[in-house]
Each structure stands twice: as C-alpha cells, then as structure tokens.
CSV table of C-alpha atoms in Angstrom, one decimal:
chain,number,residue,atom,x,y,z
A,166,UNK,CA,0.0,0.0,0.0
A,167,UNK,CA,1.1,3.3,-1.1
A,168,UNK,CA,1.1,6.0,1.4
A,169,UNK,CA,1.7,9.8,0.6
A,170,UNK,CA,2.5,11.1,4.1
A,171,UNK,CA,3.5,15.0,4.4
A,172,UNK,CA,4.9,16.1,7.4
A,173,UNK,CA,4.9,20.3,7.6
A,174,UNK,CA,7.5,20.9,10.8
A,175,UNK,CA,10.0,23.7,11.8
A,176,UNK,CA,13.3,24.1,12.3
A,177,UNK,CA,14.7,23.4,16.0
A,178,UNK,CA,11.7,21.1,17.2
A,179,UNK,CA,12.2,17.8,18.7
A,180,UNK,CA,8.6,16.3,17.9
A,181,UNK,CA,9.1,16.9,14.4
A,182,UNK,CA,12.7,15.1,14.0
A,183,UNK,CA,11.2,12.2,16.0
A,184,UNK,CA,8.1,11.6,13.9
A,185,UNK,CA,10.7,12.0,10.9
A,186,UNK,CA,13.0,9.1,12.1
A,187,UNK,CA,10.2,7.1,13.2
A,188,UNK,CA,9.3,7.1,9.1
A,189,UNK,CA,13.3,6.5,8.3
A,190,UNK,CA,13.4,3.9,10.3
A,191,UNK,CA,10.1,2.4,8.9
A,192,UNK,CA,11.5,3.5,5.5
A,193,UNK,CA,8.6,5.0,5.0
A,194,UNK,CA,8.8,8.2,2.2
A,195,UNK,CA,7.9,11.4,2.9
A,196,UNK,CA,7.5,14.9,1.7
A,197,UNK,CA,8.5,18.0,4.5
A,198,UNK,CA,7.1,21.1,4.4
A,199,UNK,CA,9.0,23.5,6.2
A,200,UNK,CA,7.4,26.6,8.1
A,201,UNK,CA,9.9,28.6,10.2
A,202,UNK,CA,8.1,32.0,9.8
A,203,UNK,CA,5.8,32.4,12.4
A,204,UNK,CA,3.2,34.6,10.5
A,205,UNK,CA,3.1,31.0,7.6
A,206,UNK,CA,2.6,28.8,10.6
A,207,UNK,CA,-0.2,30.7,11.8
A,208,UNK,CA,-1.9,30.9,8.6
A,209,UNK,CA,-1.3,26.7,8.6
A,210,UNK,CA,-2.6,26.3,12.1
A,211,UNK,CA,-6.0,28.6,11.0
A,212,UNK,CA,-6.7,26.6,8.2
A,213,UNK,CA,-6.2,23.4,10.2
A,214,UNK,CA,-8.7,24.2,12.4
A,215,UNK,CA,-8.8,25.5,16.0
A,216,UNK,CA,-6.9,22.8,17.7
A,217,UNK,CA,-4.3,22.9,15.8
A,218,UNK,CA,-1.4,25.2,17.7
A,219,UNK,CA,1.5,22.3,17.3
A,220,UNK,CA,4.1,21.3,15.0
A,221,UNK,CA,4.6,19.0,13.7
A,222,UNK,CA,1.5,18.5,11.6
A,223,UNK,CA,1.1,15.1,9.9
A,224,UNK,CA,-1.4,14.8,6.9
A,225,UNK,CA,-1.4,10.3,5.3
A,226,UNK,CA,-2.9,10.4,2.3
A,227,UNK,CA,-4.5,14.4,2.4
A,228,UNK,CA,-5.9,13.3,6.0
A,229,UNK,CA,-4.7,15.0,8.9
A,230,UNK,CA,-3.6,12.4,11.6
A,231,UNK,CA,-2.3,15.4,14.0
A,232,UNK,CA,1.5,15.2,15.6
A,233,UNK,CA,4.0,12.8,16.9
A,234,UNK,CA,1.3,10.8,18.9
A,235,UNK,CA,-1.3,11.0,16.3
A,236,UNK,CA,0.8,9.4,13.6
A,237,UNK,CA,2.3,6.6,15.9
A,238,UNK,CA,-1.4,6.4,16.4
A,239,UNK,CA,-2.2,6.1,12.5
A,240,UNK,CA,0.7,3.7,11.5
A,241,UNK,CA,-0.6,1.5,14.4
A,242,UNK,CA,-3.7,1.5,13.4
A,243,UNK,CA,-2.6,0.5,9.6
A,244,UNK,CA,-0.6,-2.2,10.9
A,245,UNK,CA,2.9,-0.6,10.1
C-alpha cells in the first residue's frame, strides 16, 4: 500500500525530528514542508482548524492524523 505522508515541521523542534526518524526507520517516504516564519505557521494552524497550535502537523494520504502521537497512532492502526 502506497502511502503519501507530508509532514509540515519547523526548524529546532524535537517532535518533528522524532516523527521523521520514526518514518526513516520504517523506511517509510515522505514529503517535508518546512514553516519557520511564524506569520506562515499561523496561517497553517487557521486553516487546520482550532486545535491545531503544534508542530509537527502530519497529513497520510491528504488526512490530517495530528502530531507525533497521532501518527504513531495512524501507523498503528494500519498495521505498520
């Protein structure tokens, strides 16, 4: 199964280079979207929706799965 996961993150956080080697070491692919200016990641967090004040910000297949826990939650849940 083909997955296309996109991981938007920023530079200097810790939750966003863990849930990239968690997909190394599964080598699974994936596309990074960097946003490091604050008024960008704002604009991202607004159109993600209310709850959304974190990075990083994991999106599987155009779905957003949330951060760190919520993609260990969606590769458990797909069996990877």
């Amino acid at each position: 199964m083909e997955l296309k996961i996109v991981i938007y993150s920023k530079s200097a956080c810790p939750q966003c280079d863990s849930a990239k080697m968690l997909l190394k070491a599964r080598s699974m692919p994936f596309e990074e979207i960097k946003i490091d200016d604050e008024a960008e990641r704002l604009a991202f967090f607004q159109k993600c929706g209310p709850s959304v004040r974190q990075m990083p910000q994991v999106f599987i297949n155009d779905q957003r799965v949330g951060g760190l826990a919520g993609l260990q939650a969606a590769l458990a849940q797909l069996g990877l």
